[in-house]
Coordinates of C-alpha atoms and ligand atoms in Angstrom, one line a residue:
M1 CA 15.2 12.4 6.9
N2 CA 14.4 8.6 5.4
V3 CA 13.7 5.8 8.0
L4 CA 14.8 3.4 5.5
E5 CA 17.2 3.5 2.8
L6 CA 18.2 0.6 0.4
E7 CA 21.1 0.3 -2.0
K8 CA 21.3 -2.7 -4.4
V9 CA 20.1 -5.1 -2.2
R10 CA 20.5 -8.5 -3.4
K11 CA 19.2 -11.9 -2.1
T12 CA 19.2 -15.3 -4.0
Y13 CA 17.9 -18.7 -3.4
Q14 CA 20.2 -21.4 -4.7
K15 CA 20.4 -19.9 -8.2
H16 CA 17.1 -18.0 -8.3
V17 CA 17.5 -14.2 -8.0
A18 CA 14.7 -13.1 -5.7
C19 CA 15.9 -9.3 -5.2
D20 CA 18.2 -8.0 -7.8
D21 CA 20.1 -5.0 -6.6
I22 CA 17.0 -3.1 -5.3
S23 CA 17.4 0.4 -4.3
F24 CA 15.1 2.7 -3.1
D25 CA 14.5 5.1 0.1
I26 CA 11.4 5.8 2.4
E27 CA 11.3 9.3 3.7
E28 CA 10.1 9.7 7.5
G29 CA 6.3 10.0 8.0
K30 CA 5.4 8.6 4.5
I31 CA 2.6 6.2 3.7
F32 CA 5.0 3.9 1.2
G33 CA 3.4 1.3 -1.0
L34 CA 5.7 -2.0 -2.2
L35 CA 4.0 -3.5 -4.9
G36 CA 4.5 -6.1 -7.5
P37 CA 3.3 -9.1 -8.9
N38 CA 3.2 -12.8 -7.2
G39 CA 6.7 -13.9 -6.8
A40 CA 8.3 -10.2 -7.9
G41 CA 10.5 -10.8 -4.6
K42 CA 8.7 -8.3 -2.0
T43 CA 8.1 -10.9 1.1
S44 CA 11.6 -11.8 0.5
L45 CA 12.8 -7.9 0.6
I46 CA 10.6 -7.3 3.8
R47 CA 12.3 -10.5 5.7
I48 CA 15.4 -8.7 4.8
I49 CA 14.2 -5.2 6.6
T50 CA 13.1 -6.9 9.3
T51 CA 16.0 -8.9 9.8
I52 CA 14.3 -12.4 9.7
T53 CA 16.7 -13.1 7.0
K54 CA 20.1 -11.6 5.4
A55 CA 20.8 -9.8 2.3
D56 CA 23.9 -11.4 0.2
S57 CA 25.1 -8.0 -0.4
G58 CA 23.6 -4.2 -0.6
K59 CA 23.3 -1.7 1.9
I60 CA 20.5 -0.6 4.3
L61 CA 20.1 2.0 6.3
F62 CA 17.5 2.5 9.4
N63 CA 16.7 5.5 10.4
G64 CA 20.7 6.5 8.9
E65 CA 22.1 3.6 11.0
A66 CA 23.7 0.1 9.4
L67 CA 20.4 -2.4 9.9
N68 CA 21.1 -4.2 12.8
N69 CA 19.7 -6.6 15.8
T70 CA 18.2 -3.3 17.7
H71 CA 16.3 -2.2 15.0
P72 CA 13.1 -5.2 15.2
S73 CA 11.9 -3.2 18.0
K74 CA 11.5 -0.3 16.5
I75 CA 9.5 -2.1 13.3
G76 CA 5.9 -3.8 13.5
Y77 CA 5.6 -6.1 10.8
M78 CA 2.3 -7.6 10.1
P79 CA 2.7 -10.5 7.8
E80 CA 0.2 -12.0 5.0
E81 CA 0.3 -15.4 6.8
R82 CA -1.0 -14.2 10.2
G83 CA 0.6 -15.9 13.3
L84 CA -0.9 -15.9 16.3
Y85 CA -0.7 -18.6 19.0
K86 CA -4.0 -20.4 18.5
K87 CA -4.5 -21.8 22.2
M88 CA -3.6 -18.5 23.9
K89 CA -6.0 -15.9 25.4
V90 CA -6.2 -12.6 23.5
G91 CA -5.3 -10.6 26.5
E92 CA -1.7 -13.0 27.3
Q93 CA -1.1 -12.8 23.8
I94 CA -0.8 -9.3 23.2
T95 CA 0.9 -8.9 26.2
Y96 CA 3.7 -11.7 25.6
L97 CA 4.3 -9.8 22.3
A98 CA 4.6 -6.6 23.7
R99 CA 7.0 -7.6 26.3
L100 CA 9.1 -9.3 23.2
K101 CA 9.4 -6.0 21.7
G102 CA 10.3 -4.8 25.1
F103 CA 7.7 -3.4 27.3
S104 CA 7.5 -4.0 31.1
K105 CA 5.0 -5.9 32.1
R106 CA 2.8 -2.6 33.4
E107 CA 3.3 -1.0 30.0
A108 CA 2.2 -4.0 28.5
F109 CA -0.9 -4.3 30.5
E110 CA -1.8 -0.3 29.6
Q111 CA -1.1 -0.8 26.2
L112 CA -3.2 -3.9 26.0
D113 CA -6.3 -1.9 28.0
Y114 CA -5.7 1.2 25.4
W115 CA -6.4 -1.1 22.5
L116 CA -9.2 -3.3 23.5
D117 CA -11.1 -0.4 24.6
K118 CA -10.1 1.7 21.4
F119 CA -11.7 -1.1 19.5
D120 CA -14.3 -1.9 21.9
I121 CA -13.2 -5.4 22.2
L122 CA -12.4 -5.2 26.3
D123 CA -14.6 -8.6 26.4
W124 CA -12.4 -10.5 24.2
R125 CA -9.6 -10.2 26.8
Y126 CA -10.1 -13.9 28.0
K127 CA -11.2 -15.3 24.8
K128 CA -8.6 -17.9 23.2
V129 CA -7.4 -16.9 19.7
E130 CA -9.0 -20.0 18.2
E131 CA -12.4 -19.1 19.4
L132 CA -12.1 -16.0 17.2
S133 CA -13.4 -15.6 13.5
K134 CA -10.5 -15.1 11.2
G135 CA -11.5 -11.1 10.7
M136 CA -11.2 -10.8 14.9
Q137 CA -8.0 -12.7 14.7
Q138 CA -6.8 -10.2 12.4
K139 CA -7.6 -7.2 14.5
I140 CA -5.7 -9.1 17.2
Q141 CA -2.5 -9.4 14.7
F142 CA -3.2 -5.5 14.1
I143 CA -3.0 -4.6 17.7
S144 CA -0.2 -7.0 18.4
T145 CA 1.9 -5.5 15.0
V146 CA 1.5 -1.7 16.6
I147 CA 1.5 -2.3 20.6
H148 CA 4.9 -1.7 20.7
N149 CA 4.5 2.2 18.7
P150 CA 6.8 1.0 16.2
K151 CA 8.7 3.9 14.0
L152 CA 8.0 1.8 10.9
L153 CA 4.8 -0.4 10.2
I154 CA 5.2 -2.8 7.5
L155 CA 1.5 -4.5 6.5
D156 CA 1.5 -7.3 4.2
E157 CA -2.2 -7.2 3.0
P158 CA -3.6 -6.0 6.0
F159 CA -7.2 -5.6 5.0
S160 CA -7.5 -9.2 3.5
G161 CA -10.4 -10.7 5.1
L162 CA -11.8 -7.8 6.8
D163 CA -15.6 -6.8 6.3
P164 CA -15.9 -3.2 5.3
I165 CA -16.6 -1.6 8.6
N166 CA -13.4 -3.1 9.7
T167 CA -11.5 -2.3 6.9
N168 CA -12.5 0.9 7.8
L169 CA -11.5 0.9 11.3
I170 CA -8.1 -0.4 10.6
R171 CA -7.6 1.9 7.8
D172 CA -8.4 5.1 10.0
E173 CA -6.0 3.6 12.6
I174 CA -3.0 3.6 9.7
Y175 CA -3.9 7.1 9.4
E176 CA -3.8 7.9 13.0
L177 CA -0.7 6.3 13.2
N178 CA 0.8 7.6 10.5
K179 CA -0.1 11.5 11.9
K180 CA 1.3 10.6 14.9
G181 CA 4.7 10.0 12.9
T182 CA 4.7 6.0 12.1
T183 CA 6.0 5.8 9.0
I184 CA 4.1 2.8 6.9
L185 CA 5.3 0.4 4.4
F186 CA 2.2 -1.1 2.8
S187 CA 2.4 -4.3 0.4
T188 CA -0.9 -5.2 -1.2
H189 CA -2.0 -6.3 -4.8
R190 CA -5.1 -4.1 -4.2
M191 CA -4.4 -1.5 -6.2
E192 CA -7.6 0.9 -5.5
Q193 CA -6.0 0.5 -1.9
V194 CA -2.4 1.7 -2.8
E195 CA -4.5 5.1 -4.8
Q196 CA -6.7 5.8 -1.5
I197 CA -3.5 5.2 0.8
C198 CA -0.3 5.8 -0.5
E199 CA 1.8 9.0 -1.4
N200 CA 4.9 7.3 -3.0
I201 CA 5.3 3.6 -4.2
V202 CA 7.9 1.4 -5.7
L203 CA 6.7 -1.4 -8.0
I204 CA 9.1 -4.4 -8.4
N205 CA 9.1 -7.0 -10.9
K206 CA 11.1 -10.4 -11.2
G207 CA 13.4 -9.0 -8.5
K208 CA 14.1 -5.5 -10.2
N209 CA 12.7 -2.1 -9.2
V210 CA 10.8 -0.9 -12.5
L211 CA 9.0 1.7 -11.5
E212 CA 9.2 4.4 -8.1
G213 CA 8.0 7.8 -7.2
Q214 CA 4.9 9.8 -6.1
V215 CA 1.8 8.1 -7.2
S216 CA 0.4 11.7 -8.4
D217 CA 3.7 12.0 -10.5
I218 CA 3.3 8.8 -11.8
K219 CA 0.2 8.8 -13.2
D220 CA 1.0 12.1 -15.0
K221 CA 4.0 10.3 -16.5
F222 CA 1.6 7.6 -18.0
K223 CA -1.4 9.9 -18.9
E224 CA -2.7 9.3 -22.4
H225 CA -4.7 12.6 -22.9
I226 CA -7.9 11.4 -22.3
Y227 CA -10.7 13.4 -21.6
K228 CA -14.3 12.8 -20.9
V229 CA -17.0 15.3 -22.3
D230 CA -20.3 15.4 -21.0
F231 CA -22.6 17.5 -23.2
V232 CA -26.1 18.6 -24.4
G233 CA -26.9 18.4 -28.0
K234 CA -24.5 17.0 -30.6
I235 CA -20.7 16.8 -31.0
P236 CA -19.5 18.2 -34.2
E237 CA -19.1 16.2 -37.1
N238 CA -15.3 16.8 -37.5
I239 CA -14.4 16.1 -34.4
D240 CA -12.2 13.2 -35.5
E241 CA -9.8 15.7 -37.1
H242 CA -9.0 16.9 -33.1
A243 CA -9.3 13.8 -31.1
N244 CA -9.8 10.0 -31.4
I245 CA -13.0 8.8 -30.2
V246 CA -12.7 6.1 -27.3
E247 CA -15.9 5.3 -26.1
E248 CA -18.8 6.6 -26.8
E249 CA -22.5 7.1 -24.8
E250 CA -25.4 9.0 -25.2
N251 CA -24.5 12.6 -24.4
S252 CA -21.1 11.6 -23.1
I253 CA -18.0 10.8 -25.0
K254 CA -14.0 9.8 -24.0
V255 CA -11.7 11.2 -26.4
Q256 CA -7.7 11.1 -27.0
L257 CA -6.6 14.4 -28.1
I258 CA -4.5 14.5 -31.1
D259 CA -3.1 17.8 -30.3
V260 CA -1.8 17.1 -27.1
G261 CA -1.2 19.5 -24.2
H262 CA -3.9 21.6 -25.6
A263 CA -7.1 20.7 -23.8
N264 CA -8.4 24.3 -23.8
K265 CA -7.9 24.3 -27.4
F266 CA -10.2 21.4 -27.9
L267 CA -12.8 22.8 -25.5
N268 CA -12.8 25.8 -27.0
Y269 CA -13.2 24.0 -30.7
L270 CA -16.3 22.0 -29.0
L271 CA -18.0 25.3 -27.9
S272 CA -17.2 26.9 -31.0
Q273 CA -19.2 24.3 -33.0
G274 CA -22.2 24.6 -30.7
T275 CA -21.8 21.6 -28.4
L276 CA -23.2 22.6 -24.9
V277 CA -20.5 21.0 -22.6
T278 CA -21.7 20.0 -19.2
S279 CA -18.3 18.9 -17.8
F280 CA -14.9 17.9 -19.2
N281 CA -12.3 16.2 -17.5
E282 CA -9.1 14.6 -17.8
I283 CA -8.7 10.9 -17.1
L284 CA -5.7 9.7 -15.6
P285 CA -4.6 6.1 -15.8
T286 CA -5.6 4.1 -12.8
L287 CA -2.2 2.3 -10.7
N288 CA -4.0 -0.8 -11.9
E289 CA -4.2 0.0 -15.6
I290 CA -0.2 1.3 -14.9
F291 CA 0.9 -1.8 -13.2
I292 CA -1.0 -3.9 -16.0
K293 CA 1.2 -2.0 -18.7
I294 CA 4.4 -2.2 -17.1
V295 CA 4.4 -5.7 -15.3
G296 CA 2.1 -7.4 -18.4
G297 CA 2.3 -11.0 -18.8
K298 CA 5.5 -11.1 -17.5
S299 CA 5.3 -11.9 -13.9
D300 CA 7.0 -14.6 -12.3
E301 CA 4.3 -17.2 -11.6
Ligands
ATP1 P1 3.3 -12.8 -3.1 O1 2.9 -11.5 -3.8 O2 3.0 -14.2 -4.3 O3 3.4 -12.8 -2.3 P2 6.6 -12.1 -3.4 O4 6.4 -10.8 -4.1 O5 6.5 -11.8 -1.8 O6 5.1 -12.5 -3.9 P3 9.0 -13.5 -2.7 O7 8.0 -14.4 -1.7 O8 10.0 -12.5 -2.3 O9 7.5 -12.9 -3.6 O10 9.4 -14.4 -3.5 C1 10.4 -14.1 -4.7 C2 10.8 -15.4 -5.5 O11 11.8 -16.0 -4.8 C3 10.0 -16.3 -6.0 O12 10.4 -16.7 -7.1 C4 9.8 -17.4 -4.7 O13 9.9 -18.7 -5.3 C5 11.2 -17.2 -4.3 N1 11.6 -17.8 -3.0 C6 11.0 -17.2 -1.9 N2 11.3 -17.8 -0.7 C7 12.4 -18.4 -0.9 C8 13.2 -19.5 0.0 N3 13.3 -19.6 1.0 N4 13.7 -20.5 -1.0 C9 13.5 -20.9 -2.3 N5 13.3 -19.5 -2.7 C10 12.4 -18.6 -2.3

Protein backbone atom coordinates (compact mmCIF):
# COMPACT_ATOMS: atom_id res chain seq x y z
CA MET A 1 0.00 0.00 0.00
CA ASN A 2 1.30 3.45 -0.90
CA VAL A 3 0.61 6.43 1.34
CA LEU A 4 1.46 8.75 -1.49
CA GLU A 5 1.50 8.34 -5.26
CA LEU A 6 2.65 11.14 -7.51
CA GLU A 7 2.25 10.94 -11.25
CA LYS A 8 3.64 13.62 -13.54
CA VAL A 9 3.18 16.43 -11.03
CA ARG A 10 3.88 19.77 -12.66
CA LYS A 11 4.13 23.23 -11.15
CA THR A 12 5.21 26.40 -12.88
CA TYR A 13 5.72 29.91 -11.53
CA GLN A 14 5.30 32.33 -14.41
CA LYS A 15 7.62 30.70 -16.95
CA HIS A 16 9.77 28.83 -14.44
CA VAL A 17 9.09 25.10 -14.17
CA ALA A 18 9.59 24.24 -10.47
CA CYS A 19 8.26 20.65 -10.74
CA ASP A 20 8.70 19.08 -14.14
CA ASP A 21 6.40 16.04 -14.31
CA ILE A 22 7.64 14.43 -11.09
CA SER A 23 6.51 10.87 -10.38
CA PHE A 24 7.26 8.59 -7.43
CA ASP A 25 5.47 6.53 -4.77
CA ILE A 26 5.98 6.37 -1.03
CA GLU A 27 5.15 3.02 0.52
CA GLU A 28 3.37 2.98 3.85
CA GLY A 29 5.69 2.65 6.86
CA LYS A 30 8.84 3.81 5.06
CA ILE A 31 11.26 6.60 5.89
CA PHE A 32 11.65 8.27 2.53
CA GLY A 33 14.25 10.92 1.64
CA LEU A 34 13.38 13.78 -0.70
CA LEU A 35 16.70 15.17 -1.84
CA GLY A 36 17.93 17.80 -4.21
CA PRO A 37 20.14 20.87 -4.43
CA ASN A 38 18.90 24.38 -3.61
CA GLY A 39 16.12 25.39 -5.93
CA ALA A 40 15.48 21.82 -7.13
CA GLY A 41 11.75 22.01 -6.43
CA LYS A 42 11.44 20.11 -3.12
CA THR A 43 9.54 22.78 -1.20
CA SER A 44 7.27 23.41 -4.18
CA LEU A 45 6.44 19.70 -4.23
CA ILE A 46 5.88 19.51 -0.46
CA ARG A 47 3.56 22.52 -0.62
CA ILE A 48 1.52 20.68 -3.24
CA ILE A 49 1.39 17.46 -1.17
CA THR A 50 0.23 19.43 1.87
CA THR A 51 -2.41 21.21 -0.28
CA ILE A 52 -0.91 24.66 0.46
CA THR A 53 -0.67 25.14 -3.31
CA LYS A 54 -2.05 23.27 -6.28
CA ALA A 55 -0.20 21.49 -9.05
CA ASP A 56 -0.84 22.73 -12.60
CA SER A 57 -1.26 19.15 -13.73
CA GLY A 58 -0.58 15.57 -12.70
CA LYS A 59 -2.14 13.09 -10.32
CA ILE A 60 -1.66 12.76 -6.55
CA LEU A 61 -3.15 9.98 -4.48
CA PHE A 62 -3.08 10.03 -0.68
CA ASN A 63 -3.83 6.62 0.77
CA GLY A 64 -5.32 5.64 -2.57
CA GLU A 65 -7.68 8.65 -2.77
CA ALA A 66 -7.29 11.73 -4.96
CA LEU A 67 -5.63 14.36 -2.75
CA ASN A 68 -8.28 16.58 -1.19
CA ASN A 69 -8.92 18.97 1.69
CA THR A 70 -9.61 16.18 4.20
CA HIS A 71 -6.05 14.89 3.90
CA PRO A 72 -4.03 17.66 5.62
CA SER A 73 -5.45 16.50 8.98
CA LYS A 74 -3.62 13.21 8.36
CA ILE A 75 -0.38 14.97 7.47
CA GLY A 76 2.13 16.63 9.80
CA TYR A 77 4.44 19.15 8.14
CA MET A 78 7.40 20.83 9.76
CA PRO A 79 8.68 23.40 7.24
CA GLU A 80 12.27 24.58 7.24
CA GLU A 81 11.01 28.08 8.00
CA ARG A 82 9.60 27.46 11.45
CA GLY A 83 6.32 29.17 12.18
CA LEU A 84 5.30 29.46 15.83
CA TYR A 85 3.34 32.32 17.37
CA LYS A 86 6.02 34.09 19.39
CA LYS A 87 3.68 35.74 21.90
CA MET A 88 1.70 32.60 22.68
CA LYS A 89 2.52 30.37 25.62
CA VAL A 90 3.87 26.92 24.78
CA GLY A 91 0.81 25.09 26.14
CA GLU A 92 -1.64 27.36 24.30
CA GLN A 93 0.36 27.04 21.10
CA ILE A 94 0.44 23.25 21.06
CA THR A 95 -3.23 22.80 22.03
CA TYR A 96 -4.29 25.46 19.50
CA LEU A 97 -2.53 23.61 16.69
CA ALA A 98 -3.90 20.25 17.88
CA ARG A 99 -7.43 21.69 17.81
CA LEU A 100 -6.86 23.00 14.28
CA LYS A 101 -6.13 19.40 13.32
CA GLY A 102 -9.50 18.32 14.71
CA PHE A 103 -8.73 17.33 18.31
CA SER A 104 -11.22 18.05 21.09
CA LYS A 105 -10.07 20.27 23.97
CA ARG A 106 -9.65 17.22 26.22
CA GLU A 107 -7.64 15.26 23.60
CA ALA A 108 -5.46 18.33 22.98
CA PHE A 109 -4.66 18.70 26.71
CA GLU A 110 -3.98 14.97 27.06
CA GLN A 111 -1.53 15.09 24.18
CA LEU A 112 0.09 18.25 25.52
CA ASP A 113 0.75 16.56 28.88
CA TYR A 114 2.00 13.43 27.16
CA TRP A 115 4.57 15.26 24.99
CA LEU A 116 5.77 17.80 27.56
CA ASP A 117 6.30 14.94 29.97
CA LYS A 118 7.99 12.81 27.32
CA PHE A 119 10.48 15.57 26.52
CA ASP A 120 10.82 16.40 30.24
CA ILE A 121 9.78 20.02 29.66
CA LEU A 122 6.60 20.26 31.75
CA ASP A 123 7.86 23.56 33.20
CA TRP A 124 7.86 25.20 29.75
CA ARG A 125 4.08 25.04 29.53
CA TYR A 126 3.48 28.64 30.62
CA LYS A 127 6.55 30.16 28.95
CA LYS A 128 6.04 32.35 25.90
CA VAL A 129 7.59 30.94 22.74
CA GLU A 130 9.78 34.06 22.39
CA GLU A 131 11.37 33.23 25.76
CA LEU A 132 12.72 29.96 24.38
CA SER A 133 16.00 29.44 22.54
CA LYS A 134 15.94 28.46 18.85
CA GLY A 135 16.56 24.80 19.66
CA MET A 136 13.88 24.81 22.38
CA GLN A 137 11.40 26.36 19.93
CA GLN A 138 12.26 23.63 17.50
CA LYS A 139 11.22 20.97 20.01
CA ILE A 140 7.88 22.75 20.40
CA GLN A 141 7.53 22.91 16.63
CA PHE A 142 8.20 19.17 16.45
CA ILE A 143 5.54 18.44 19.07
CA SER A 144 3.08 20.69 17.22
CA THR A 145 3.79 18.77 14.01
CA VAL A 146 3.23 15.28 15.43
CA ILE A 147 0.58 15.96 18.07
CA HIS A 148 -2.33 14.77 15.91
CA ASN A 149 -0.55 11.46 15.19
CA PRO A 150 -0.29 12.00 11.42
CA LYS A 151 -0.22 9.16 8.95
CA LEU A 152 2.39 11.00 6.90
CA LEU A 153 5.00 13.17 8.59
CA ILE A 154 6.90 15.60 6.38
CA LEU A 155 10.07 16.99 7.94
CA ASP A 156 12.17 19.65 6.24
CA GLU A 157 15.65 19.86 7.82
CA PRO A 158 14.28 18.71 11.21
CA PHE A 159 17.68 18.80 12.92
CA SER A 160 18.88 22.24 11.88
CA GLY A 161 19.75 24.32 14.94
CA LEU A 162 19.63 21.35 17.33
CA ASP A 163 22.55 20.34 19.54
CA PRO A 164 23.72 16.68 19.36
CA ILE A 165 21.61 15.62 22.37
CA ASN A 166 18.41 17.12 20.99
CA THR A 167 19.24 15.78 17.53
CA ASN A 168 19.33 12.28 19.04
CA LEU A 169 16.13 12.93 20.96
CA ILE A 170 14.20 14.04 17.87
CA ARG A 171 15.74 11.29 15.74
CA ASP A 172 14.65 8.66 18.27
CA GLU A 173 11.12 10.12 18.27
CA ILE A 174 11.06 9.92 14.47
CA TYR A 175 12.06 6.25 14.66
CA GLU A 176 9.47 5.57 17.34
CA LEU A 177 6.68 7.24 15.35
CA ASN A 178 7.79 5.28 12.30
CA LYS A 179 7.71 2.01 14.27
CA LYS A 180 4.16 2.82 15.30
CA GLY A 181 3.21 3.17 11.63
CA THR A 182 3.84 6.79 10.62
CA THR A 183 5.34 7.15 7.16
CA ILE A 184 8.08 9.78 7.05
CA LEU A 185 9.05 12.07 4.20
CA PHE A 186 12.35 13.59 5.13
CA SER A 187 13.94 16.46 3.23
CA THR A 188 17.50 17.53 3.94
CA HIS A 189 20.82 18.44 2.40
CA ARG A 190 22.68 16.49 5.08
CA MET A 191 23.52 13.31 3.22
CA GLU A 192 25.01 11.51 6.23
CA GLN A 193 21.60 11.86 7.95
CA VAL A 194 19.90 10.42 4.89
CA GLU A 195 22.27 7.42 4.89
CA GLN A 196 21.55 6.87 8.54
CA ILE A 197 17.79 7.32 8.47
CA CYS A 198 16.22 6.70 5.04
CA GLU A 199 15.47 3.41 3.33
CA ASN A 200 14.38 4.94 0.05
CA ILE A 201 15.12 8.22 -1.66
CA VAL A 202 14.20 10.31 -4.63
CA LEU A 203 16.67 12.88 -5.94
CA ILE A 204 15.26 15.90 -7.72
CA ASN A 205 17.31 18.28 -9.83
CA LYS A 206 15.95 21.27 -11.72
CA GLY A 207 12.42 20.08 -11.11
CA LYS A 208 13.06 16.61 -12.52
CA ASN A 209 13.27 13.25 -10.77
CA VAL A 210 16.81 12.10 -11.60
CA LEU A 211 17.33 9.16 -9.23
CA GLU A 212 15.03 6.98 -7.20
CA GLY A 213 15.20 3.76 -5.22
CA GLN A 214 16.42 1.94 -2.17
CA VAL A 215 19.55 3.51 -0.67
CA SER A 216 21.41 0.16 -0.64
CA ASP A 217 20.55 -0.53 -4.32
CA ILE A 218 21.60 2.98 -5.35
CA LYS A 219 24.95 2.61 -3.59
CA ASP A 220 25.44 -0.74 -5.27
CA LYS A 221 24.58 0.71 -8.67
CA PHE A 222 27.16 3.50 -8.27
CA LYS A 223 29.93 1.36 -6.80
CA GLU A 224 33.34 1.70 -8.40
CA HIS A 225 34.87 -1.62 -7.28
CA ILE A 226 37.07 0.04 -4.73
CA TYR A 227 38.48 -1.98 -1.85
CA LYS A 228 40.45 -1.03 1.23
CA VAL A 229 43.14 -3.50 2.17
CA ASP A 230 44.95 -3.38 5.49
CA PHE A 231 48.04 -5.53 5.64
CA VAL A 232 51.25 -6.31 7.45
CA GLY A 233 54.50 -6.44 5.48
CA LYS A 234 54.68 -5.55 1.81
CA ILE A 235 52.25 -5.40 -1.07
CA PRO A 236 53.32 -7.27 -4.21
CA GLU A 237 55.36 -5.23 -6.72
CA ASN A 238 53.18 -6.21 -9.69
CA ILE A 239 49.92 -5.18 -7.98
CA ASP A 240 49.18 -2.66 -10.75
CA GLU A 241 48.52 -5.59 -13.11
CA HIS A 242 45.47 -6.35 -10.96
CA ALA A 243 44.35 -3.05 -9.49
CA ASN A 244 44.93 0.68 -9.61
CA ILE A 245 46.09 2.16 -6.34
CA VAL A 246 43.76 5.00 -5.37
CA GLU A 247 45.29 5.82 -1.97
CA GLU A 248 48.32 4.52 -0.18
CA GLU A 249 49.31 4.68 3.47
CA GLU A 250 51.62 2.66 5.62
CA ASN A 251 50.00 -0.81 5.96
CA SER A 252 46.83 0.24 4.13
CA ILE A 253 45.88 0.80 0.49
CA LYS A 254 42.74 1.63 -1.40
CA VAL A 255 42.55 0.01 -4.82
CA GLN A 256 40.21 -0.10 -7.75
CA LEU A 257 40.02 -3.60 -9.20
CA ILE A 258 40.77 -4.03 -12.89
CA ASP A 259 38.99 -7.39 -13.03
CA VAL A 260 35.73 -6.09 -11.56
CA GLY A 261 33.52 -8.55 -9.75
CA HIS A 262 36.45 -10.78 -8.79
CA ALA A 263 37.35 -9.52 -5.35
CA ASN A 264 38.06 -13.06 -4.09
CA LYS A 265 40.53 -13.65 -6.90
CA PHE A 266 42.32 -10.43 -6.01
CA LEU A 267 42.45 -11.33 -2.33
CA ASN A 268 43.83 -14.79 -3.17
CA TYR A 269 46.46 -13.15 -5.36
CA LEU A 270 47.58 -10.93 -2.46
CA LEU A 271 47.75 -13.92 -0.10
CA SER A 272 49.60 -16.03 -2.67
CA GLN A 273 52.24 -13.29 -2.87
CA GLY A 274 52.82 -13.50 0.86
CA THR A 275 50.96 -10.33 1.86
CA LEU A 276 49.46 -10.74 5.30
CA VAL A 277 46.02 -9.19 4.85
CA THR A 278 44.44 -8.07 8.13
CA SER A 279 41.26 -6.62 6.63
CA PHE A 280 39.66 -6.41 3.19
CA ASN A 281 36.56 -4.29 2.64
CA GLU A 282 34.62 -2.95 -0.30
CA ILE A 283 34.20 0.82 -0.14
CA LEU A 284 30.80 1.84 -1.49
CA PRO A 285 30.26 5.44 -2.54
CA THR A 286 28.57 7.70 -0.01
CA LEU A 287 25.25 9.31 -0.91
CA ASN A 288 27.10 12.61 -0.79
CA GLU A 289 29.47 11.41 -3.54
CA ILE A 290 26.54 10.09 -5.59
CA PHE A 291 24.63 13.36 -5.12
CA ILE A 292 27.61 15.43 -6.31
CA LYS A 293 28.25 13.06 -9.21
CA ILE A 294 24.69 13.36 -10.49
CA VAL A 295 23.97 16.98 -9.70
CA GLY A 296 27.53 18.23 -10.15
CA GLY A 297 27.59 21.95 -10.77
CA LYS A 298 24.21 21.77 -12.40
CA SER A 299 21.93 22.97 -9.61
CA ASP A 300 19.53 25.84 -10.18
CA GLU A 301 21.36 28.36 -7.96
P1 LIG B 1 15.97 24.67 -1.19
O1 LIG B 1 16.73 23.40 -1.00
O2 LIG B 1 16.88 25.82 -1.46
O3 LIG B 1 14.95 24.94 -0.14
P2 LIG B 1 13.89 23.70 -3.03
O4 LIG B 1 14.30 22.43 -3.69
O5 LIG B 1 12.95 23.60 -1.90
O6 LIG B 1 15.20 24.52 -2.62
P3 LIG B 1 11.84 25.38 -4.28
O7 LIG B 1 11.68 26.31 -3.13
O8 LIG B 1 10.78 24.40 -4.52
O9 LIG B 1 13.28 24.63 -4.18
O10 LIG B 1 12.06 26.25 -5.58
C1 LIG B 1 12.11 25.67 -6.88
C2 LIG B 1 12.19 26.79 -7.90
O11 LIG B 1 10.93 27.45 -7.96
C3 LIG B 1 13.24 27.85 -7.60
O12 LIG B 1 13.86 28.25 -8.81
C4 LIG B 1 12.42 29.01 -7.02
O13 LIG B 1 13.01 30.25 -7.33
C5 LIG B 1 11.09 28.83 -7.71
N1 LIG B 1 9.98 29.27 -6.84
C6 LIG B 1 9.59 28.70 -5.68
N2 LIG B 1 8.51 29.33 -5.16
C7 LIG B 1 8.22 30.36 -6.00
C8 LIG B 1 7.23 31.38 -6.03
N3 LIG B 1 6.29 31.48 -5.07
N4 LIG B 1 7.25 32.25 -7.07
C9 LIG B 1 8.17 32.14 -8.04
N5 LIG B 1 9.12 31.20 -8.10
C10 LIG B 1 9.16 30.32 -7.08
